[in-house]
PDB file of C-alpha atoms in Angstrom:
ATOM      1  CA  MET A   1      46.281  45.174 -44.145  1.00 48.00           C
ATOM      2  CA  THR A   2      48.106  47.992 -42.384  1.00 60.00           C
ATOM      3  CA  TYR A   3      47.042  46.886 -38.902  1.00 67.00           C
ATOM      4  CA  LYS A   4      48.354  43.359 -39.594  1.00 73.00           C
ATOM      5  CA  ILE A   5      51.697  44.825 -40.597  1.00 69.00           C
ATOM      6  CA  PHE A   6      51.657  46.980 -37.466  1.00 70.00           C
ATOM      7  CA  LEU A   7      51.009  43.976 -35.220  1.00 76.00           C
ATOM      8  CA  THR A   8      53.752  41.993 -36.966  1.00 78.00           C
ATOM      9  CA  ARG A   9      56.248  44.837 -36.545  1.00 76.00           C
ATOM     10  CA  LEU A  10      55.189  45.260 -32.918  1.00 77.00           C
ATOM     11  CA  GLY A  11      55.725  41.561 -32.192  1.00 81.00           C
ATOM     12  CA  ASN A  12      59.135  41.635 -33.849  1.00 80.00           C
ATOM     13  CA  GLY A  13      59.959  44.778 -31.890  1.00 79.00           C
ATOM     14  CA  LEU A  14      59.169  43.090 -28.580  1.00 82.00           C
ATOM     15  CA  LEU A  15      61.490  40.197 -29.477  1.00 86.00           C
ATOM     16  CA  VAL A  16      64.219  42.682 -30.380  1.00 83.00           C
ATOM     17  CA  LEU A  17      63.653  44.520 -27.095  1.00 83.00           C
ATOM     18  CA  LEU A  18      64.055  41.238 -25.207  1.00 84.00           C
ATOM     19  CA  GLY A  19      67.333  40.600 -27.019  1.00 85.00           C
ATOM     20  CA  VAL A  20      68.485  44.139 -26.248  1.00 82.00           C
ATOM     21  CA  ALA A  21      67.687  43.666 -22.548  1.00 84.00           C
ATOM     22  CA  ILE A  22      69.643  40.381 -22.384  1.00 85.00           C
ATOM     23  CA  MET A  23      72.626  41.754 -24.291  1.00 84.00           C
ATOM     24  CA  ASN A  24      72.771  44.996 -22.301  1.00 81.00           C
ATOM     25  CA  PHE A  25      72.523  43.180 -18.977  1.00 82.00           C
ATOM     26  CA  THR A  26      75.318  40.772 -19.945  1.00 82.00           C
ATOM     27  CA  LEU A  27      77.673  43.406 -21.337  1.00 80.00           C
ATOM     28  CA  VAL A  28      77.166  45.830 -18.458  1.00 77.00           C
ATOM     29  CA  HIS A  29      77.929  43.162 -15.864  1.00 75.00           C
ATOM     30  CA  MET A  30      80.982  42.009 -17.845  1.00 76.00           C
ATOM     31  CA  ALA A  31      82.468  45.506 -17.753  1.00 71.00           C
ATOM     32  CA  PRO A  32      85.404  45.993 -15.353  1.00 69.00           C
ATOM     33  CA  GLY A  33      84.825  47.727 -12.047  1.00 67.00           C
ATOM     34  CA  ASP A  34      82.821  46.887  -8.939  1.00 68.00           C
ATOM     35  CA  PRO A  35      79.986  49.366  -8.250  1.00 71.00           C
ATOM     36  CA  ALA A  36      80.048  48.504  -4.547  1.00 69.00           C
ATOM     37  CA  MET A  37      83.798  49.187  -4.271  1.00 68.00           C
ATOM     38  CA  ILE A  38      83.461  52.479  -6.144  1.00 67.00           C
ATOM     39  CA  PHE A  39      80.496  53.582  -4.042  1.00 66.00           C
ATOM     40  CA  ALA A  40      82.244  52.572  -0.810  1.00 65.00           C
ATOM     41  CA  GLY A  41      85.454  54.361  -1.811  1.00 64.00           C
ATOM     42  CA  GLU A  42      83.608  57.593  -2.545  1.00 62.00           C
ATOM     43  CA  ALA A  43      81.716  57.283   0.742  1.00 61.00           C
ATOM     44  CA  GLY A  44      84.970  56.848   2.669  1.00 61.00           C
ATOM     45  CA  GLY A  45      84.144  53.361   3.956  1.00 58.00           C
ATOM     46  CA  GLY A  46      86.236  50.823   2.095  1.00 60.00           C
ATOM     47  CA  ASP A  47      86.301  47.980   4.658  1.00 66.00           C
ATOM     48  CA  GLU A  48      85.253  44.521   3.448  1.00 71.00           C
ATOM     49  CA  THR A  49      82.182  44.290   5.677  1.00 71.00           C
ATOM     50  CA  TYR A  50      80.745  47.533   4.357  1.00 68.00           C
ATOM     51  CA  VAL A  51      81.489  46.567   0.735  1.00 70.00           C
ATOM     52  CA  GLU A  52      79.854  43.166   1.193  1.00 73.00           C
ATOM     53  CA  GLN A  53      76.787  44.803   2.702  1.00 72.00           C
ATOM     54  CA  LEU A  54      76.580  47.119  -0.307  1.00 71.00           C
ATOM     55  CA  ARG A  55      76.795  44.143  -2.662  1.00 75.00           C
ATOM     56  CA  GLN A  56      73.895  42.510  -0.843  1.00 75.00           C
ATOM     57  CA  ASP A  57      71.838  45.709  -0.960  1.00 71.00           C
ATOM     58  CA  MET A  58      72.520  46.081  -4.689  1.00 72.00           C
ATOM     59  CA  GLY A  59      71.860  42.414  -5.378  1.00 72.00           C
ATOM     60  CA  LEU A  60      75.371  41.865  -6.740  1.00 73.00           C
ATOM     61  CA  ASP A  61      76.114  38.938  -4.424  1.00 73.00           C
ATOM     62  CA  LYS A  62      73.728  36.657  -6.339  1.00 77.00           C
ATOM     63  CA  PRO A  63      74.642  34.617  -9.461  1.00 79.00           C
ATOM     64  CA  LEU A  64      74.320  36.484 -12.764  1.00 78.00           C
ATOM     65  CA  VAL A  65      71.404  34.314 -13.928  1.00 83.00           C
ATOM     66  CA  THR A  66      69.508  35.039 -10.704  1.00 83.00           C
ATOM     67  CA  GLN A  67      70.213  38.752 -11.071  1.00 80.00           C
ATOM     68  CA  PHE A  68      68.817  38.729 -14.598  1.00 82.00           C
ATOM     69  CA  ALA A  69      65.712  36.794 -13.503  1.00 85.00           C
ATOM     70  CA  ILE A  70      65.041  39.436 -10.842  1.00 82.00           C
ATOM     71  CA  TYR A  71      65.726  42.202 -13.363  1.00 82.00           C
ATOM     72  CA  ALA A  72      63.385  40.650 -15.965  1.00 83.00           C
ATOM     73  CA  GLY A  73      60.647  40.221 -13.357  1.00 85.00           C
ATOM     74  CA  ASP A  74      60.960  43.876 -12.391  1.00 80.00           C
ATOM     75  CA  LEU A  75      60.734  44.896 -16.063  1.00 83.00           C
ATOM     76  CA  LEU A  76      57.503  42.967 -16.495  1.00 83.00           C
ATOM     77  CA  ARG A  77      56.072  45.018 -13.636  1.00 84.00           C
ATOM     78  CA  GLY A  78      57.300  48.247 -15.233  1.00 81.00           C
ATOM     79  CA  ASP A  79      60.078  48.717 -12.665  1.00 80.00           C
ATOM     80  CA  LEU A  80      63.438  49.819 -14.122  1.00 82.00           C
ATOM     81  CA  GLY A  81      65.224  49.476 -10.812  1.00 80.00           C
ATOM     82  CA  TYR A  82      66.566  51.700  -8.044  1.00 81.00           C
ATOM     83  CA  SER A  83      69.692  53.851  -8.108  1.00 80.00           C
ATOM     84  CA  PHE A  84      71.475  53.557  -4.756  1.00 76.00           C
ATOM     85  CA  ARG A  85      73.846  56.327  -5.761  1.00 74.00           C
ATOM     86  CA  ASN A  86      71.055  58.816  -6.408  1.00 77.00           C
ATOM     87  CA  GLN A  87      68.595  57.257  -3.945  1.00 78.00           C
ATOM     88  CA  ARG A  88      65.843  57.432  -6.564  1.00 83.00           C
ATOM     89  CA  ASP A  89      63.838  55.219  -8.871  1.00 85.00           C
ATOM     90  CA  VAL A  90      65.482  54.900 -12.276  1.00 85.00           C
ATOM     91  CA  ALA A  91      62.171  55.392 -14.082  1.00 86.00           C
ATOM     92  CA  SER A  92      61.585  58.784 -12.466  1.00 87.00           C
ATOM     93  CA  MET A  93      65.125  59.896 -13.347  1.00 87.00           C
ATOM     94  CA  ILE A  94      64.671  58.917 -16.998  1.00 87.00           C
ATOM     95  CA  VAL A  95      61.200  60.478 -17.240  1.00 88.00           C
ATOM     96  CA  GLU A  96      62.668  63.766 -16.007  1.00 86.00           C
ATOM     97  CA  ARG A  97      65.397  63.708 -18.652  1.00 86.00           C
ATOM     98  CA  ILE A  98      63.474  62.403 -21.684  1.00 86.00           C
ATOM     99  CA  PRO A  99      61.776  65.732 -22.593  1.00 88.00           C
ATOM    100  CA  ALA A 100      65.144  67.500 -22.840  1.00 88.00           C
ATOM    101  CA  THR A 101      66.630  64.725 -24.990  1.00 86.00           C
ATOM    102  CA  LEU A 102      63.574  64.522 -27.244  1.00 85.00           C
ATOM    103  CA  LEU A 103      63.614  68.306 -27.685  1.00 88.00           C
ATOM    104  CA  LEU A 104      67.304  68.230 -28.647  1.00 88.00           C
ATOM    105  CA  THR A 105      67.210  65.161 -30.903  1.00 86.00           C
ATOM    106  CA  MET A 106      63.977  66.045 -32.703  1.00 86.00           C
ATOM    107  CA  THR A 107      65.163  69.611 -33.314  1.00 90.00           C
ATOM    108  CA  ALA A 108      68.505  68.327 -34.593  1.00 89.00           C
ATOM    109  CA  PHE A 109      66.660  65.764 -36.713  1.00 86.00           C
ATOM    110  CA  GLY A 110      64.483  68.470 -38.241  1.00 88.00           C
ATOM    111  CA  ILE A 111      67.538  70.638 -38.953  1.00 89.00           C
ATOM    112  CA  ALA A 112      69.293  67.675 -40.569  1.00 88.00           C
ATOM    113  CA  LEU A 113      66.305  66.866 -42.778  1.00 86.00           C
ATOM    114  CA  ILE A 114      65.675  70.452 -43.902  1.00 88.00           C
ATOM    115  CA  ILE A 115      69.304  71.307 -44.654  1.00 89.00           C
ATOM    116  CA  GLY A 116      70.065  67.879 -46.102  1.00 87.00           C
ATOM    117  CA  ILE A 117      67.052  67.795 -48.436  1.00 85.00           C
ATOM    118  CA  VAL A 118      67.564  71.396 -49.610  1.00 86.00           C
ATOM    119  CA  PHE A 119      71.305  70.930 -50.227  1.00 88.00           C
ATOM    120  CA  GLY A 120      70.789  67.562 -51.908  1.00 85.00           C
ATOM    121  CA  MET A 121      67.917  68.845 -54.066  1.00 83.00           C
ATOM    122  CA  LEU A 122      69.928  71.845 -55.261  1.00 85.00           C
ATOM    123  CA  GLY A 123      73.066  69.795 -55.816  1.00 83.00           C
ATOM    124  CA  GLY A 124      71.239  67.081 -57.752  1.00 80.00           C
ATOM    125  CA  TRP A 125      69.118  69.442 -59.861  1.00 78.00           C
ATOM    126  CA  PHE A 126      72.092  71.697 -60.714  1.00 82.00           C
ATOM    127  CA  ARG A 127      74.596  68.849 -60.841  1.00 81.00           C
ATOM    128  CA  ASN A 128      78.174  69.439 -61.986  1.00 81.00           C
ATOM    129  CA  THR A 129      77.800  73.198 -61.524  1.00 86.00           C
ATOM    130  CA  LEU A 130      79.716  75.497 -59.218  1.00 89.00           C
ATOM    131  CA  LEU A 131      76.765  75.450 -56.786  1.00 87.00           C
ATOM    132  CA  ASP A 132      76.785  71.648 -56.719  1.00 83.00           C
ATOM    133  CA  ARG A 133      80.518  71.456 -56.066  1.00 88.00           C
ATOM    134  CA  GLY A 134      80.333  74.096 -53.343  1.00 89.00           C
ATOM    135  CA  LEU A 135      77.496  72.330 -51.528  1.00 86.00           C
ATOM    136  CA  MET A 136      79.219  68.945 -51.735  1.00 86.00           C
ATOM    137  CA  ILE A 137      82.434  70.423 -50.332  1.00 88.00           C
ATOM    138  CA  VAL A 138      80.485  71.862 -47.393  1.00 87.00           C
ATOM    139  CA  THR A 139      78.734  68.540 -46.737  1.00 86.00           C
ATOM    140  CA  LEU A 140      82.014  66.622 -46.971  1.00 85.00           C
ATOM    141  CA  VAL A 141      83.624  68.933 -44.410  1.00 87.00           C
ATOM    142  CA  LEU A 142      80.639  68.570 -42.073  1.00 85.00           C
ATOM    143  CA  TYR A 143      80.649  64.779 -42.447  1.00 83.00           C
ATOM    144  CA  ALA A 144      84.388  64.545 -41.727  1.00 84.00           C
ATOM    145  CA  THR A 145      84.348  66.881 -38.709  1.00 83.00           C
ATOM    146  CA  PRO A 146      84.167  65.143 -35.294  1.00 83.00           C
ATOM    147  CA  LEU A 147      80.972  65.982 -33.478  1.00 80.00           C
ATOM    148  CA  PHE A 148      82.614  66.998 -30.192  1.00 81.00           C
ATOM    149  CA  TRP A 149      85.099  69.283 -31.999  1.00 86.00           C
ATOM    150  CA  LEU A 150      82.315  71.011 -33.919  1.00 85.00           C
ATOM    151  CA  ALA A 151      80.377  71.490 -30.677  1.00 85.00           C
ATOM    152  CA  MET A 152      83.373  73.068 -28.931  1.00 86.00           C
ATOM    153  CA  MET A 153      84.074  75.332 -31.923  1.00 88.00           C
ATOM    154  CA  PHE A 154      80.453  76.482 -31.805  1.00 88.00           C
ATOM    155  CA  VAL A 155      80.894  77.370 -28.135  1.00 87.00           C
ATOM    156  CA  LEU A 156      84.134  79.265 -28.779  1.00 88.00           C
ATOM    157  CA  LEU A 157      82.802  81.163 -31.792  1.00 87.00           C
ATOM    158  CA  PHE A 158      79.141  81.884 -31.096  1.00 88.00           C
ATOM    159  CA  SER A 159      79.238  82.030 -27.276  1.00 86.00           C
ATOM    160  CA  VAL A 160      82.691  83.116 -26.146  1.00 86.00           C
ATOM    161  CA  ARG A 161      83.718  85.204 -29.140  1.00 86.00           C
ATOM    162  CA  LEU A 162      80.462  86.673 -30.453  1.00 86.00           C
ATOM    163  CA  GLY A 163      78.219  86.201 -27.425  1.00 84.00           C
ATOM    164  CA  TRP A 164      75.180  85.384 -29.555  1.00 86.00           C
ATOM    165  CA  PHE A 165      74.028  82.271 -27.691  1.00 87.00           C
ATOM    166  CA  PRO A 166      74.512  80.879 -24.175  1.00 86.00           C
ATOM    167  CA  PRO A 167      77.200  78.170 -24.019  1.00 84.00           C
ATOM    168  CA  PHE A 168      75.787  75.726 -21.474  1.00 83.00           C
ATOM    169  CA  GLY A 169      72.597  74.428 -19.918  1.00 81.00           C
ATOM    170  CA  MET A 170      68.980  74.397 -21.016  1.00 80.00           C
ATOM    171  CA  GLN A 171      67.788  77.507 -19.194  1.00 79.00           C
ATOM    172  CA  SER A 172      69.284  80.624 -17.697  1.00 76.00           C
ATOM    173  CA  VAL A 173      70.037  80.743 -13.970  1.00 73.00           C
ATOM    174  CA  LEU A 174      67.323  83.335 -13.523  1.00 73.00           C
ATOM    175  CA  VAL A 175      64.455  81.658 -15.372  1.00 70.00           C
ATOM    176  CA  PRO A 176      61.994  84.214 -16.840  1.00 69.00           C
ATOM    177  CA  ASP A 177      58.509  84.114 -15.329  1.00 71.00           C
ATOM    178  CA  ALA A 178      56.586  84.821 -18.539  1.00 75.00           C
ATOM    179  CA  PRO A 179      55.902  81.609 -20.552  1.00 79.00           C
ATOM    180  CA  LEU A 180      56.920  83.221 -23.859  1.00 82.00           C
ATOM    181  CA  ASP A 181      60.188  84.586 -22.410  1.00 78.00           C
ATOM    182  CA  ARG A 182      60.929  81.182 -20.887  1.00 81.00           C
ATOM    183  CA  LEU A 183      60.285  79.476 -24.219  1.00 85.00           C
ATOM    184  CA  LEU A 184      62.571  81.922 -26.011  1.00 85.00           C
ATOM    185  CA  ASP A 185      65.245  81.362 -23.363  1.00 82.00           C
ATOM    186  CA  ILE A 186      65.130  77.589 -23.931  1.00 85.00           C
ATOM    187  CA  GLY A 187      65.237  78.211 -27.679  1.00 86.00           C
ATOM    188  CA  ARG A 188      68.415  80.296 -27.378  1.00 87.00           C
ATOM    189  CA  HIS A 189      70.068  77.539 -25.355  1.00 87.00           C
ATOM    190  CA  LEU A 190      68.906  74.954 -27.906  1.00 89.00           C
ATOM    191  CA  VAL A 191      70.419  76.536 -31.027  1.00 89.00           C
ATOM    192  CA  LEU A 192      74.061  75.508 -30.607  1.00 89.00           C
ATOM    193  CA  PRO A 193      73.601  71.888 -29.448  1.00 89.00           C
ATOM    194  CA  ALA A 194      70.869  71.242 -32.027  1.00 90.00           C
ATOM    195  CA  PHE A 195      72.908  72.577 -34.946  1.00 90.00           C
ATOM    196  CA  SER A 196      76.128  70.858 -33.838  1.00 87.00           C
ATOM    197  CA  LEU A 197      74.256  67.538 -33.664  1.00 86.00           C
ATOM    198  CA  GLY A 198      72.132  68.027 -36.773  1.00 86.00           C
ATOM    199  CA  LEU A 199      74.756  69.256 -39.247  1.00 86.00           C
ATOM    200  CA  PHE A 200      76.588  65.918 -39.318  1.00 83.00           C
ATOM    201  CA  TYR A 201      73.432  64.075 -40.361  1.00 84.00           C
ATOM    202  CA  ALA A 202      72.486  66.888 -42.741  1.00 86.00           C
ATOM    203  CA  ALA A 203      75.650  66.099 -44.691  1.00 85.00           C
ATOM    204  CA  THR A 204      74.601  62.444 -44.991  1.00 85.00           C
ATOM    205  CA  TYR A 205      71.083  63.316 -46.156  1.00 86.00           C
ATOM    206  CA  ALA A 206      72.392  65.882 -48.639  1.00 86.00           C
ATOM    207  CA  ARG A 207      74.605  63.363 -50.421  1.00 85.00           C
ATOM    208  CA  LEU A 208      71.855  60.747 -50.383  1.00 84.00           C
ATOM    209  CA  VAL A 209      69.191  63.111 -51.754  1.00 84.00           C
ATOM    210  CA  ARG A 210      71.581  64.439 -54.413  1.00 85.00           C
ATOM    211  CA  ALA A 211      72.262  60.944 -55.728  1.00 84.00           C
ATOM    212  CA  SER A 212      68.562  60.105 -55.616  1.00 83.00           C
ATOM    213  CA  VAL A 213      67.578  63.324 -57.433  1.00 80.00           C
ATOM    214  CA  ILE A 214      70.066  62.581 -60.194  1.00 82.00           C
ATOM    215  CA  ASN A 215      68.736  59.037 -60.510  1.00 81.00           C
ATOM    216  CA  VAL A 216      65.064  60.080 -60.585  1.00 78.00           C
ATOM    217  CA  SER A 217      65.771  62.935 -63.021  1.00 76.00           C
ATOM    218  CA  ASN A 218      66.806  60.373 -65.632  1.00 74.00           C
ATOM    219  CA  ALA A 219      63.604  58.338 -65.212  1.00 75.00           C
ATOM    220  CA  ASP A 220      61.204  58.022 -68.149  1.00 74.00           C
ATOM    221  CA  PHE A 221      58.289  59.772 -66.420  1.00 75.00           C
ATOM    222  CA  VAL A 222      60.474  62.839 -65.788  1.00 73.00           C
ATOM    223  CA  LYS A 223      61.601  62.906 -69.419  1.00 75.00           C
ATOM    224  CA  THR A 224      57.950  62.656 -70.471  1.00 78.00           C
ATOM    225  CA  ALA A 225      57.026  65.586 -68.237  1.00 75.00           C
ATOM    226  CA  ARG A 226      59.814  67.668 -69.778  1.00 74.00           C
ATOM    227  CA  ALA A 227      58.651  66.724 -73.280  1.00 79.00           C
ATOM    228  CA  LYS A 228      55.123  67.905 -72.413  1.00 75.00           C
ATOM    229  CA  GLY A 229      56.509  71.307 -71.436  1.00 75.00           C
ATOM    230  CA  VAL A 230      55.921  71.041 -67.681  1.00 73.00           C
ATOM    231  CA  PRO A 231      57.881  73.818 -65.913  1.00 76.00           C
ATOM    232  CA  GLY A 232      61.146  72.721 -64.304  1.00 70.00           C
ATOM    233  CA  GLY A 233      60.109  73.863 -60.839  1.00 72.00           C
ATOM    234  CA  ARG A 234      56.949  71.775 -60.964  1.00 75.00           C
ATOM    235  CA  ILE A 235      58.868  68.737 -62.220  1.00 74.00           C
ATOM    236  CA  LEU A 236      61.281  69.105 -59.322  1.00 74.00           C
ATOM    237  CA  ARG A 237      58.566  69.516 -56.676  1.00 70.00           C
ATOM    238  CA  VAL A 238      55.937  67.065 -57.891  1.00 69.00           C
ATOM    239  CA  HIS A 239      57.813  64.358 -59.759  1.00 69.00           C
ATOM    240  CA  VAL A 240      61.450  64.351 -58.660  1.00 75.00           C
ATOM    241  CA  LEU A 241      61.537  65.383 -55.019  1.00 73.00           C
ATOM    242  CA  ARG A 242      58.669  63.156 -53.877  1.00 73.00           C
ATOM    243  CA  ASN A 243      60.431  60.063 -55.203  1.00 73.00           C
ATOM    244  CA  ALA A 244      63.929  61.226 -54.329  1.00 74.00           C
ATOM    245  CA  ILE A 245      63.263  61.589 -50.591  1.00 74.00           C
ATOM    246  CA  LEU A 246      61.967  58.028 -50.161  1.00 73.00           C
ATOM    247  CA  PRO A 247      65.430  56.641 -49.219  1.00 76.00           C
ATOM    248  CA  VAL A 248      65.612  59.287 -46.489  1.00 77.00           C
ATOM    249  CA  PHE A 249      62.814  57.508 -44.587  1.00 72.00           C
ATOM    250  CA  SER A 250      64.828  54.291 -44.399  1.00 71.00           C
ATOM    251  CA  LEU A 251      68.012  56.048 -43.334  1.00 77.00           C
ATOM    252  CA  ALA A 252      66.181  58.280 -40.864  1.00 73.00           C
ATOM    253  CA  SER A 253      64.935  55.308 -38.846  1.00 68.00           C
ATOM    254  CA  VAL A 254      68.538  54.160 -38.422  1.00 71.00           C
ATOM    255  CA  HIS A 255      69.754  57.635 -37.517  1.00 74.00           C
ATOM    256  CA  ILE A 256      67.300  58.039 -34.642  1.00 71.00           C
ATOM    257  CA  GLY A 257      69.333  55.630 -32.539  1.00 66.00           C
ATOM    258  CA  GLN A 258      72.563  57.289 -33.651  1.00 71.00           C
ATOM    259  CA  LEU A 259      71.153  60.693 -32.722  1.00 75.00           C
ATOM    260  CA  VAL A 260      70.717  59.524 -29.140  1.00 70.00           C
ATOM    261  CA  GLY A 261      74.308  58.265 -29.184  1.00 65.00           C
ATOM    262  CA  GLY A 262      75.493  61.583 -30.568  1.00 68.00           C
ATOM    263  CA  ALA A 263      73.421  63.335 -27.935  1.00 76.00           C
ATOM    264  CA  VAL A 264      75.725  61.843 -25.275  1.00 77.00           C
ATOM    265  CA  LEU A 265      78.622  63.931 -26.606  1.00 79.00           C
ATOM    266  CA  THR A 266      76.481  66.971 -27.345  1.00 84.00           C
ATOM    267  CA  GLU A 267      74.773  66.954 -23.964  1.00 83.00           C
ATOM    268  CA  THR A 268      78.133  66.545 -22.231  1.00 82.00           C
ATOM    269  CA  VAL A 269      79.747  69.468 -24.074  1.00 83.00           C
ATOM    270  CA  PHE A 270      76.756  71.793 -23.611  1.00 85.00           C
ATOM    271  CA  ALA A 271      75.708  70.463 -20.155  1.00 83.00           C
ATOM    272  CA  TRP A 272      72.277  69.691 -21.601  1.00 84.00           C
ATOM    273  CA  PRO A 273      70.196  67.837 -18.966  1.00 86.00           C
ATOM    274  CA  GLY A 274      69.080  64.857 -21.069  1.00 85.00           C
ATOM    275  CA  ILE A 275      69.334  61.069 -20.832  1.00 84.00           C
ATOM    276  CA  GLY A 276      72.591  61.121 -22.798  1.00 81.00           C
ATOM    277  CA  ARG A 277      74.262  63.083 -20.015  1.00 82.00           C
ATOM    278  CA  LEU A 278      72.548  60.831 -17.463  1.00 85.00           C
ATOM    279  CA  MET A 279      73.968  57.753 -19.199  1.00 83.00           C
ATOM    280  CA  PHE A 280      77.462  59.252 -19.353  1.00 82.00           C
ATOM    281  CA  ASP A 281      77.470  60.015 -15.631  1.00 82.00           C
ATOM    282  CA  ALA A 282      76.035  56.572 -14.824  1.00 83.00           C
ATOM    283  CA  ILE A 283      78.792  54.827 -16.794  1.00 81.00           C
ATOM    284  CA  LEU A 284      81.480  56.737 -14.906  1.00 79.00           C
ATOM    285  CA  GLN A 285      79.810  55.855 -11.595  1.00 78.00           C
ATOM    286  CA  ARG A 286      79.074  52.196 -12.522  1.00 79.00           C
ATOM    287  CA  ASP A 287      75.419  52.811 -11.715  1.00 80.00           C
ATOM    288  CA  TYR A 288      74.101  49.606 -13.307  1.00 81.00           C
ATOM    289  CA  PRO A 289      70.337  50.225 -12.884  1.00 84.00           C
ATOM    290  CA  VAL A 290      70.557  53.646 -14.538  1.00 86.00           C
ATOM    291  CA  ILE A 291      72.742  52.355 -17.384  1.00 85.00           C
ATOM    292  CA  LEU A 292      70.369  49.475 -18.099  1.00 86.00           C
ATOM    293  CA  GLY A 293      67.318  51.730 -17.828  1.00 87.00           C
ATOM    294  CA  VAL A 294      68.713  54.269 -20.298  1.00 86.00           C
ATOM    295  CA  PHE A 295      69.813  51.567 -22.742  1.00 84.00           C
ATOM    296  CA  LEU A 296      66.400  49.890 -22.616  1.00 86.00           C
ATOM    297  CA  THR A 297      64.550  53.193 -23.027  1.00 84.00           C
ATOM    298  CA  THR A 298      66.739  54.108 -25.988  1.00 81.00           C
ATOM    299  CA  GLY A 299      66.128  50.715 -27.576  1.00 81.00           C
ATOM    300  CA  LEU A 300      62.382  51.100 -27.103  1.00 83.00           C
ATOM    301  CA  LEU A 301      62.423  54.545 -28.726  1.00 79.00           C
ATOM    302  CA  VAL A 302      64.383  53.228 -31.714  1.00 78.00           C
ATOM    303  CA  ILE A 303      61.960  50.307 -32.178  1.00 80.00           C
ATOM    304  CA  LEU A 304      58.915  52.598 -32.028  1.00 79.00           C
ATOM    305  CA  VAL A 305      60.466  55.035 -34.499  1.00 75.00           C
ATOM    306  CA  ASN A 306      61.250  52.158 -36.884  1.00 74.00           C
ATOM    307  CA  ILE A 307      57.631  50.991 -36.741  1.00 76.00           C
ATOM    308  CA  VAL A 308      56.296  54.503 -37.389  1.00 75.00           C
ATOM    309  CA  THR A 309      58.829  55.032 -40.201  1.00 71.00           C
ATOM    310  CA  ASP A 310      57.818  51.757 -41.829  1.00 71.00           C
ATOM    311  CA  LEU A 311      54.147  52.767 -41.779  1.00 71.00           C
ATOM    312  CA  LEU A 312      54.928  56.250 -43.110  1.00 69.00           C
ATOM    313  CA  TYR A 313      56.999  54.745 -45.898  1.00 65.00           C
ATOM    314  CA  ARG A 314      53.983  52.718 -46.986  1.00 67.00           C
ATOM    315  CA  ILE A 315      51.811  55.841 -46.962  1.00 65.00           C
ATOM    316  CA  VAL A 316      54.309  57.870 -49.003  1.00 60.00           C
ATOM    317  CA  ASP A 317      54.946  55.012 -51.462  1.00 57.00           C
ATOM    318  CA  PRO A 318      51.796  52.836 -51.808  1.00 57.00           C
ATOM    319  CA  ARG A 319      53.706  50.487 -54.133  1.00 55.00           C
ATOM    320  CA  ILE A 320      55.263  48.894 -51.049  1.00 52.00           C
ATOM    321  CA  GLU A 321      51.809  48.016 -49.714  1.00 52.00           C
ATOM    322  CA  HIS A 322      50.897  46.478 -53.064  1.00 45.00           C
ATOM    323  CA  THR A 323      54.125  44.493 -53.186  1.00 47.00           C
ATOM    324  CA  ALA A 324      53.648  43.258 -49.626  1.00 48.00           C
ATOM    325  CA  GLY A 325      50.110  42.171 -50.470  1.00 46.00           C
ATOM    326  CA  ASN A 326      51.336  40.115 -53.369  1.00 45.00           C
TER     327      ASN A 326
END
C-alpha cells in the first residue's frame, strides 16, 4: 500500500513541479528590467546593436511562448540553462551551492525542532506555571523578531563584541589542512547563521507542541495511565510526547520551503555561499536562467521533503494508513 501512495504522491509532485516551472517562468519574464540592457550597461557597451545582439544570444528576442518551449525542452534533457553573466552552466553553479544551503537549513531545522519540542513539552506539561510563562514569553519574542535584525544582532554581540564566532563566510581565509580542524572551522562559522535562522521556527514549534501536549494530556488513555500509577516521566515520554509531536511533521514539511526563503536573508547577512545568496545576486543582476534554476531546484526539494514527510507521518501514526485503506 505504501508504494502506491508513494507513486501517487510522486505523480502529483511532478504536476506541481510543472506548474511551478510555468508560473516562475511567467513571473520572472514579467518583472521589470531588461537583462540585456543591464548587462550591456555594466559592460560599457550600451549601443542598440550590441544590446540587440545580446538579446539574440540570450534568446530574449523570441516570443514568450517560444522561449518557454525552448526552456521546457532543455528541462526535459536535464539542462537548466546557461548564465551569460557568469559564463557557466546554471546546473553546475547550483550544485556547487546546494551543500552549503543544505548544511545551513538542515542544521537550523534540527535546532528549531530540538528547542521547539523541548520548550513546548516543558510549557505544556508544567502549564500555567512560572516556567511556562517564561518560555512562552521567550518564544513570542523570537517569533516577533525580524530574521535579518536577529542575524545582525548575533553578529554584533557574538562576533564583534565577544569575539566567540566568526561573523561571515563558511570557512576561514586560511583553511586548516587537517580534516578535523577544517570541520571544526566550518562548525564555528555555522553556529550564528544556523541559530538565527532556526530560532524563529523554534518559537512556532514550541507553541504548537505546547498546545498539543495540553490537548493530549487530557485524553482518556493518559488519565488511565495516571490512574494505574504510571510515573509522570514515563507518561510524558511514552504516551504524551509521541502523540503531541505528530502535528510537527505536517508543519515541518511546509517550513522546509520557508527555511530556504529565510536562508536568502541569512546567507546575505553572513555571506554564506549557498543558493539563497546565489538567488539574491541573480535577482539583482536579472540573470533569468539562474533565477529559474534556483526556483525550480527549491520547488523540487520542497516536493521531495513533502513526500518523505507524508511517508514518515504514516510510519509514526499507523492510523493514517488504516484510514487511507478504508
